[in-house]
Amino acid sequence: MEKLKLLLLAFFLGLSINSWAQKTEITGVIVDDKSMPLPAANVLESGTSNNIVTDFDGKFKINVSNKNATLIISFMGFDDQRLKLDGVKTNYTIKLASSSTNLEQVVVVGYGKGSRKNLTTAVTSVKAEQLNNGVIADVGQLLQGKVAGLNVSTSGDPTKGSSVVLRGASTLNSSQGPFYVVDGIPGVDISIIAPEDIVTIDVLKDAAATAIYGNRAANGVIMVTTKRGSKDKTQISYSNYFGFENVSNQLDMMNASQLREFTTKNNLSFTPENDKGADTDWQKEILRGGAASSSHNLSMSGGGEHGNYFASISALNKEGVLMGSDFSRIIAHLAVEQFAFDDKLKIGLNVTNSNSKYANVPQRNTVLLQSVSHLPVSPVRNPDGSFFENFIQTSYFNPVALIEHGDDDTKTNNFVGSITAELKLPYGFSYNLNVSYQQLNTLHGEFYDSYYQKYNSATFYNNPDPPLTKTLVNFGVNGSALRNSYQNTNTIVESFLNWDRTFGDHKIKAVVGYSWQEDVLGDGFQATATNFPVDNVSYNNLALSNYTSVNGYVVNFGDSRAYQKKRLISEFARLNYNYKDKYLLQGTIRRDGGSVFGTNNQWGYFPSVGGAWRIDKEGFMQGQKIFDDLKFRASYGQTGNSSGFNAYTAQFISGSLGTFYYNGQQIGAYGPNQAANPDLKWEKTSTANIGIDFTILKGKVSASVDVYDKKTTDMIFNYAVNPVLVPVGTIVANGGNMSNKGIEASLNINAIRTKNFSWTTNINGSHNKNEITKLRNPLFIGGDSIRRVQPDGGGQTGSTLQIFKEGKPLGQFFTLKYAGKNASGVSQYVAKDGSLTTTPAIGTDYHYAGSAQPKFMLGWDNNFTYKKFDLNIFFRGVFGNKIFNATRADLFRPATAMTSNILVDAADESPNDLNAYKYSTRFIEDGSYLRLDNLTLGYDFGKVGRYIKKVRIYETMNNLFVITNYSGIDPEVEQGGTAPGVDSNNFYPKTRTFLFGVNVVF
C-alpha cells in the first residue's frame, strides 16, 4: 500500500511538472530608459508564433511553453531585447533602450558593418520609420529633407526620378548623383526597391567612408539594407494605401475677359481665326481633376534554427495630374539565408524583379508651354467635335490635341540576383564571396499620328529641359513611329577576407578584397518609320509603314555608340584599429582599373584615413554629468568619378560628316568626329572632414556637427580646342577643378515621454559653398568661362542664362541687369560700361546675377504619440538660392497679347515696351521656401483577435502648403545637373496628395 501511494505521488508530481513545462504564465511591464511604460510593445516567445502586446500601462501576461523559454520584446524606436526566463521568476520589469541614441547601432559601411560608437567617418543613418510617407516610388523622395547635406529635388511627374546631390556638385558632367549599394550589391538601380522592404538607409558622406568604393564614390555612397526573415518568428504583413492628387498651384494667366480688356485698352485685337468667343483655361484642360494612386505590399517572413526567408510582392499605380501620364510598377523580392556546418557557413540568395510601365505625355514640354501661351479666346474643340486649330499662326498648337494624337510609352524589366557565401574561419577570420547579376530590359515606343502632319514642321520646335536648346521636330507623313529595345547587363564578382580580433585593449578589424565587374550596355536596336495606312496601329507594327515612298526619308537606327562593353577591376583594403574604445583609427585604399579611360591612365588609387577620439572615455570625464557620449572625428581621403562617361570617351572615332558637291553630284563625306585622348584619367575628389558627436541629458539629446572641404581636380569636360591641333575642334580632357565647402548639423531630442504622451523632434541643417576654381586646359581656347543655358523663348535667340566661370559656382546666373524703365516707359539695362541702354548687346552687356545654389537647407521632423495615436509633422526648407524664371519672361510679352496669352501681373505693362520680356535680372527671383511636406495621423489598434497581431490605419497629406515669394508654379526647381535653378516652360506641376492607408501584421 505504501508503494502504491509513493507511485501515485510520483505520478501526480510528474504530471504537475509536465503541466508546468507545458504552460507557464509570465507577467510583467515594459518600460523605456526613463522607466515610463510602453503601451503596444510586442512580446514574442522565441521559436513560436505565441505573442501579445502590452496594455496602456505597458503590462503584459503571456503563457509560455516552458519555464526556460526566451522572450523577444520589441517596440518602434527601441532596440529589440531578448529575455531568457530563469525557470523560477514569473514577473519581470523589462527596460528597453532607445535606438535613436544607442551607440551600439549597427551601420553598414561597405564590405562590412560597424557600431556607430566606433565610426571615424561621416555617416547618417535613416531607419524605415523615419523615411518620408506618401505616394513614393523613388529612394530620393524617401530621403528628401532627412539627411543634412543631401539636396533632393522632385517634380510632380510620376515618370521622373528625383535629382540627388550630396554636399554640392562635384563635376560638370551630367551624372552628379550618389552611388547606390543595395544589400551589398554595388551599382543597383534603386527603382527596384519597394519602400516597404527597406530596413535602413546609410548615407556615406566623406571620402574616408566612401573611398572603399574608389572611382564611383566622388558623389557619395548610399547603402540600402532590405528586410530579412527571422528564425524567432513567422510573420505575414500587408500594407495598402489609396489616395488622390491635385495640382497645388498654377500660373496666374489671364482669362478671356482679362485678356480682351487688356487688348482693347492697348488697341490690340485678336485675329478672327483665334477669337471664337471662348473662355478656356488651357492649364485646366490638360489636367486630371484628381489623379488616383494606390499601393499594395504583401510580405511573408520566417525561418528556423538554420535559416530564414523573406518574400514580398509590391504593386504601385500612380496617375499623373497631367493627362497622358501614368506610372505602374510591380516588384517581387525573395531573400533566403541558409546556415550549415554548425552555422559557420551562411549561403544567401537574393532575387528581385521589377516591372514598370511609364506612360509619358507626348511632347510633354511643348504641351506645358502651349497650355500657358495658348489664347483663352480659342476653344478646345470646334462645334463639330474636332479639335480647334489655327495652322496659319506660327507655333500655335492645341495642347489637348497633342496629347490625344500621340503615344509615348516605356516598359522596363529590371532583374537583380545575387548569391553570397560567408564562411567563418578560425582566429577571427571570415571569407565572403558575392556574385551578382543585373539585367535591365527597356522597350520604348513613340507614335504621332497623321494629325501631327497638319503642323508646320518648319515651326514645330521641341522644348527640352535645360541646358539643351530647342530643335525642330519633323513628324513625317501619315504618322510617324519610333520603336527601340535595349538590354543592359552587369556582372560582378567580389571576394573579400575579414579579420576581427581582440588583443587585450586592442581591437583590430580588417578587410582585403578583389572586385571584377563587366557591363554590357545598349545591346539592342532601334528603328523609325512613317507613312502608315491607318492611325490606330500606334508604334506596334512598323511593318505596315511605307516609308520608302516618302522622298528623302531616312530610317533612324539610333545611336551608333549605343552598344558598349566596360570592365572594372579593383583591389581594396581597410584597417580599423581600436584602443580601449577610446582611440580609433581607420585607413582604406582601393586600386581601380577601368577600360573607359585613356590607355596611359587606366589605373587609379584612392586612399583615405580617419581617426576618432572618444573623449567621454577619458579619466578626466568620468566625474562629469553632462555628456553621455562625446566623440571627435577627423578624416581625409580621395575618391573618383567614372560615371557620365562611356566606353568610347577616350577613343578616336570616325563617322559621317554630311556630303559635299563633286563632279555634278553630292558625295558622302567621312572623317573624324571624335578625338582620342590616351591621357584621359579619373576625376579625383579629395575631402577633409572634421566632426563631433555628442549625447547629453542621459540620452535625451544627441547631435552631430560636420565641417568639410571637398575639392575635385582633373575635372573632365568636352573642351573647345584649336582645330589645327585637333581636327574635330573639341576634345574630352581633364582640366577643371571644383570646390565645395560646408557645414552640416543634426539634432535629435526626445523632448517629452510620459505614460500616455511622447514627442521627439529631429532637426538637420546644412550650408554648402560651391565654386569652379579652374576651367582651363593647355589646349582649351575658350579662356576661363563658357556661356550656356539658352531656352530660346520668343525673341530671345542667342540669350544665355548661366556661365561656367572660374571663381563662380555651378549655376551662376549671367545675364542683362534690369534698370527699370526710361522716360518713354521702355525697359532699360545697365551696359558693360555702367551706362543705361535700351539696346543691350547679348553677352557683352551681361552681369553676374546670383546663384542657383542654396545657402541653407533645413529638415524638421516631429513625431507625437498619444496613447494609440501617432502624428508626424515634417517641414522642409531651402533658402538663399536664386531661380531664373524664364517661364515668366516668355509670358511677359504685352506686345504679342493678341497672339499669345500673358500673365495677370503683366496687365500694367505697355505693348510699346518691346524690352519687357528680355531675359534679365528682372526675372531672377528668390527661390527660398518652407514647405509642410508631410502630415501623417495614425491609430494603432494593436492585437485584434487571435490571428491579427497588429492593425494600424493612417491618413497622410503631402505638400499641404509652401511659404515662398517665388511667383512661379513651385520653387522646387531642378537642383541637379549642370543647369540648376532654371524654370523654363517645362515644369511639371507639383501636387498636393491625400491618401489613406492600413498596415496589418498577422
mmCIF file of C-alpha atoms in Angstrom, residues 456-637:
data_model
loop_
_atom_site.group_PDB
_atom_site.id
_atom_site.type_symbol
_atom_site.label_atom_id
_atom_site.label_comp_id
_atom_site.label_asym_id
_atom_site.label_seq_id
_atom_site.Cartn_x
_atom_site.Cartn_y
_atom_site.Cartn_z
ATOM 1 C CA ASN A 456 4.186 73.077 -89.973
ATOM 2 C CA SER A 457 7.394 71.124 -89.426
ATOM 3 C CA ALA A 458 9.356 74.318 -90.121
ATOM 4 C CA THR A 459 7.996 75.885 -86.917
ATOM 5 C CA PHE A 460 7.357 72.920 -84.608
ATOM 6 C CA TYR A 461 10.146 73.173 -82.038
ATOM 7 C CA ASN A 462 10.526 70.932 -79.044
ATOM 8 C CA ASN A 463 11.033 72.441 -75.600
ATOM 9 C CA PRO A 464 13.821 70.409 -73.959
ATOM 10 C CA ASP A 465 14.975 70.610 -70.368
ATOM 11 C CA PRO A 466 17.898 72.994 -69.780
ATOM 12 C CA PRO A 467 20.705 73.179 -70.742
ATOM 13 C CA LEU A 468 19.598 71.746 -74.106
ATOM 14 C CA THR A 469 18.460 74.180 -76.795
ATOM 15 C CA LYS A 470 15.270 73.678 -78.783
ATOM 16 C CA THR A 471 15.360 71.990 -82.188
ATOM 17 C CA LEU A 472 12.856 71.398 -84.968
ATOM 18 C CA VAL A 473 10.769 68.206 -84.899
ATOM 19 C CA ASN A 474 9.528 66.544 -88.091
ATOM 20 C CA PHE A 475 6.595 64.131 -87.791
ATOM 21 C CA GLY A 476 6.815 62.650 -91.272
ATOM 22 C CA VAL A 477 3.823 61.801 -93.433
ATOM 23 C CA ASN A 478 0.652 59.987 -92.357
ATOM 24 C CA GLY A 479 2.030 59.283 -88.923
ATOM 25 C CA SER A 480 5.497 58.556 -87.594
ATOM 26 C CA ALA A 481 6.672 55.876 -85.198
ATOM 27 C CA LEU A 482 9.784 55.070 -83.207
ATOM 28 C CA ARG A 483 10.487 51.775 -81.517
ATOM 29 C CA ASN A 484 13.552 50.594 -79.639
ATOM 30 C CA SER A 485 14.516 47.741 -77.382
ATOM 31 C CA TYR A 486 17.746 47.694 -75.403
ATOM 32 C CA GLN A 487 19.288 45.485 -72.760
ATOM 33 C CA ASN A 488 21.915 46.382 -70.169
ATOM 34 C CA THR A 489 23.660 43.695 -68.143
ATOM 35 C CA ASN A 490 26.008 43.955 -65.219
ATOM 36 C CA THR A 491 28.032 41.083 -63.764
ATOM 37 C CA ILE A 492 30.000 41.495 -60.539
ATOM 38 C CA VAL A 493 32.198 39.060 -58.630
ATOM 39 C CA GLU A 494 33.572 40.236 -55.302
ATOM 40 C CA SER A 495 35.717 38.256 -52.911
ATOM 41 C CA PHE A 496 36.990 39.583 -49.592
ATOM 42 C CA LEU A 497 38.502 38.376 -46.323
ATOM 43 C CA ASN A 498 37.581 39.939 -42.978
ATOM 44 C CA TRP A 499 39.555 39.751 -39.759
ATOM 45 C CA ASP A 500 38.069 40.733 -36.393
ATOM 46 C CA ARG A 501 40.351 40.163 -33.422
ATOM 47 C CA THR A 502 40.820 41.492 -29.889
ATOM 48 C CA PHE A 503 44.173 41.515 -28.073
ATOM 49 C CA GLY A 504 43.556 42.828 -24.594
ATOM 50 C CA ASP A 505 42.840 46.545 -25.001
ATOM 51 C CA HIS A 506 43.477 46.396 -28.725
ATOM 52 C CA LYS A 507 40.833 45.588 -31.319
ATOM 53 C CA ILE A 508 41.556 45.129 -34.993
ATOM 54 C CA LYS A 509 39.083 44.838 -37.842
ATOM 55 C CA ALA A 510 40.435 44.460 -41.340
ATOM 56 C CA VAL A 511 39.156 43.618 -44.792
ATOM 57 C CA VAL A 512 41.029 42.927 -48.016
ATOM 58 C CA GLY A 513 39.309 42.054 -51.272
ATOM 59 C CA TYR A 514 39.052 41.886 -55.015
ATOM 60 C CA SER A 515 36.261 43.037 -57.347
ATOM 61 C CA TRP A 516 35.600 42.259 -61.018
ATOM 62 C CA GLN A 517 32.817 43.903 -62.973
ATOM 63 C CA GLU A 518 31.720 43.840 -66.600
ATOM 64 C CA ASP A 519 28.926 45.958 -68.054
ATOM 65 C CA VAL A 520 27.304 45.452 -71.434
ATOM 66 C CA LEU A 521 25.127 48.418 -72.378
ATOM 67 C CA GLY A 522 22.804 49.187 -75.258
ATOM 68 C CA ASP A 523 22.535 45.656 -76.608
ATOM 69 C CA GLY A 524 19.536 46.078 -78.895
ATOM 70 C CA PHE A 525 18.147 48.038 -81.790
ATOM 71 C CA GLN A 526 16.035 51.000 -82.860
ATOM 72 C CA ALA A 527 14.023 51.824 -85.948
ATOM 73 C CA THR A 528 11.687 54.554 -87.127
ATOM 74 C CA ALA A 529 9.024 54.540 -89.830
ATOM 75 C CA THR A 530 6.428 56.811 -91.404
ATOM 76 C CA ASN A 531 3.523 56.782 -93.848
ATOM 77 C CA PHE A 532 1.050 54.432 -92.141
ATOM 78 C CA PRO A 533 -2.269 53.404 -93.756
ATOM 79 C CA VAL A 534 -4.201 53.994 -90.502
ATOM 80 C CA ASP A 535 -3.593 55.777 -87.205
ATOM 81 C CA ASN A 536 -4.655 53.145 -84.722
ATOM 82 C CA VAL A 537 -1.621 50.843 -85.131
ATOM 83 C CA SER A 538 0.406 53.230 -82.967
ATOM 84 C CA TYR A 539 4.038 52.048 -82.696
ATOM 85 C CA ASN A 540 3.114 48.361 -82.550
ATOM 86 C CA ASN A 541 3.595 47.451 -86.200
ATOM 87 C CA LEU A 542 6.296 49.311 -88.093
ATOM 88 C CA ALA A 543 5.950 46.812 -90.946
ATOM 89 C CA LEU A 544 2.689 48.469 -92.016
ATOM 90 C CA SER A 545 4.528 51.658 -92.896
ATOM 91 C CA ASN A 546 5.536 52.615 -96.418
ATOM 92 C CA TYR A 547 8.457 54.884 -95.677
ATOM 93 C CA THR A 548 10.219 54.131 -98.978
ATOM 94 C CA SER A 549 7.649 56.185 -100.852
ATOM 95 C CA VAL A 550 8.455 59.303 -98.811
ATOM 96 C CA ASN A 551 11.126 61.253 -100.616
ATOM 97 C CA GLY A 552 14.239 61.827 -98.554
ATOM 98 C CA TYR A 553 13.083 59.843 -95.501
ATOM 99 C CA VAL A 554 15.915 58.154 -93.620
ATOM 100 C CA VAL A 555 15.269 55.454 -91.022
ATOM 101 C CA ASN A 556 16.775 56.356 -87.648
ATOM 102 C CA PHE A 557 18.574 53.297 -86.343
ATOM 103 C CA GLY A 558 19.606 55.013 -83.134
ATOM 104 C CA ASP A 559 22.933 55.972 -81.608
ATOM 105 C CA SER A 560 25.846 54.281 -83.322
ATOM 106 C CA ARG A 561 27.590 54.177 -79.937
ATOM 107 C CA ALA A 562 24.676 52.637 -78.031
ATOM 108 C CA TYR A 563 26.406 49.288 -77.649
ATOM 109 C CA GLN A 564 29.231 49.418 -75.123
ATOM 110 C CA LYS A 565 31.251 46.981 -73.082
ATOM 111 C CA LYS A 566 33.041 48.237 -69.985
ATOM 112 C CA ARG A 567 35.200 46.447 -67.454
ATOM 113 C CA LEU A 568 36.311 47.459 -63.968
ATOM 114 C CA ILE A 569 38.851 45.523 -61.889
ATOM 115 C CA SER A 570 39.670 46.542 -58.336
ATOM 116 C CA GLU A 571 41.570 45.594 -55.210
ATOM 117 C CA PHE A 572 40.696 47.156 -51.864
ATOM 118 C CA ALA A 573 41.658 47.040 -48.197
ATOM 119 C CA ARG A 574 40.541 48.640 -44.953
ATOM 120 C CA LEU A 575 42.038 48.531 -41.443
ATOM 121 C CA ASN A 576 40.295 49.650 -38.251
ATOM 122 C CA TYR A 577 42.246 49.915 -35.005
ATOM 123 C CA ASN A 578 40.542 50.456 -31.647
ATOM 124 C CA TYR A 579 42.370 51.059 -28.371
ATOM 125 C CA LYS A 580 40.183 50.779 -25.256
ATOM 126 C CA ASP A 581 37.153 52.044 -27.227
ATOM 127 C CA LYS A 582 38.859 55.401 -26.762
ATOM 128 C CA TYR A 583 41.220 55.952 -29.692
ATOM 129 C CA LEU A 584 40.013 54.871 -33.128
ATOM 130 C CA LEU A 585 41.877 54.791 -36.408
ATOM 131 C CA GLN A 586 40.814 53.732 -39.910
ATOM 132 C CA GLY A 587 42.689 53.520 -43.184
ATOM 133 C CA THR A 588 41.451 52.386 -46.601
ATOM 134 C CA ILE A 589 42.930 52.001 -50.054
ATOM 135 C CA ARG A 590 41.367 50.992 -53.344
ATOM 136 C CA ARG A 591 43.043 50.443 -56.706
ATOM 137 C CA ASP A 592 40.709 50.662 -59.692
ATOM 138 C CA GLY A 593 41.353 49.838 -63.305
ATOM 139 C CA GLY A 594 38.754 50.881 -65.869
ATOM 140 C CA SER A 595 38.517 50.348 -69.605
ATOM 141 C CA VAL A 596 36.719 53.657 -70.251
ATOM 142 C CA PHE A 597 39.769 55.849 -69.739
ATOM 143 C CA GLY A 598 42.884 56.604 -71.753
ATOM 144 C CA THR A 599 45.366 53.821 -72.345
ATOM 145 C CA ASN A 600 48.007 55.752 -70.375
ATOM 146 C CA ASN A 601 45.799 56.278 -67.310
ATOM 147 C CA GLN A 602 43.551 53.266 -66.819
ATOM 148 C CA TRP A 603 44.505 52.700 -63.167
ATOM 149 C CA GLY A 604 43.779 54.931 -60.203
ATOM 150 C CA TYR A 605 44.475 54.803 -56.461
ATOM 151 C CA PHE A 606 42.026 56.059 -53.836
ATOM 152 C CA PRO A 607 43.343 56.209 -50.257
ATOM 153 C CA SER A 608 41.773 57.556 -47.086
ATOM 154 C CA VAL A 609 42.485 57.829 -43.380
ATOM 155 C CA GLY A 610 40.242 58.693 -40.451
ATOM 156 C CA GLY A 611 40.561 58.908 -36.706
ATOM 157 C CA ALA A 612 38.308 59.481 -33.711
ATOM 158 C CA TRP A 613 38.764 60.262 -30.047
ATOM 159 C CA ARG A 614 36.016 59.225 -27.647
ATOM 160 C CA ILE A 615 36.606 61.957 -25.134
ATOM 161 C CA ASP A 616 33.930 60.685 -22.741
ATOM 162 C CA LYS A 617 36.105 57.605 -22.084
ATOM 163 C CA GLU A 618 38.946 59.657 -20.655
ATOM 164 C CA GLY A 619 39.517 59.626 -16.934
ATOM 165 C CA PHE A 620 39.031 63.363 -16.553
ATOM 166 C CA MET A 621 35.482 62.960 -17.945
ATOM 167 C CA GLN A 622 34.312 60.314 -15.509
ATOM 168 C CA GLY A 623 33.067 62.727 -12.858
ATOM 169 C CA GLN A 624 31.077 64.998 -15.141
ATOM 170 C CA LYS A 625 27.324 64.560 -15.611
ATOM 171 C CA ILE A 626 26.751 66.480 -18.841
ATOM 172 C CA PHE A 627 27.933 64.232 -21.634
ATOM 173 C CA ASP A 628 26.854 60.631 -22.007
ATOM 174 C CA ASP A 629 28.940 60.436 -25.161
ATOM 175 C CA LEU A 630 31.436 62.835 -26.725
ATOM 176 C CA LYS A 631 33.469 61.969 -29.794
ATOM 177 C CA PHE A 632 35.736 63.999 -32.060
ATOM 178 C CA ARG A 633 36.359 62.799 -35.632
ATOM 179 C CA ALA A 634 38.717 63.795 -38.426
ATOM 180 C CA SER A 635 39.283 62.240 -41.837
ATOM 181 C CA TYR A 636 40.807 62.800 -45.253
ATOM 182 C CA GLY A 637 40.565 60.779 -48.427
#
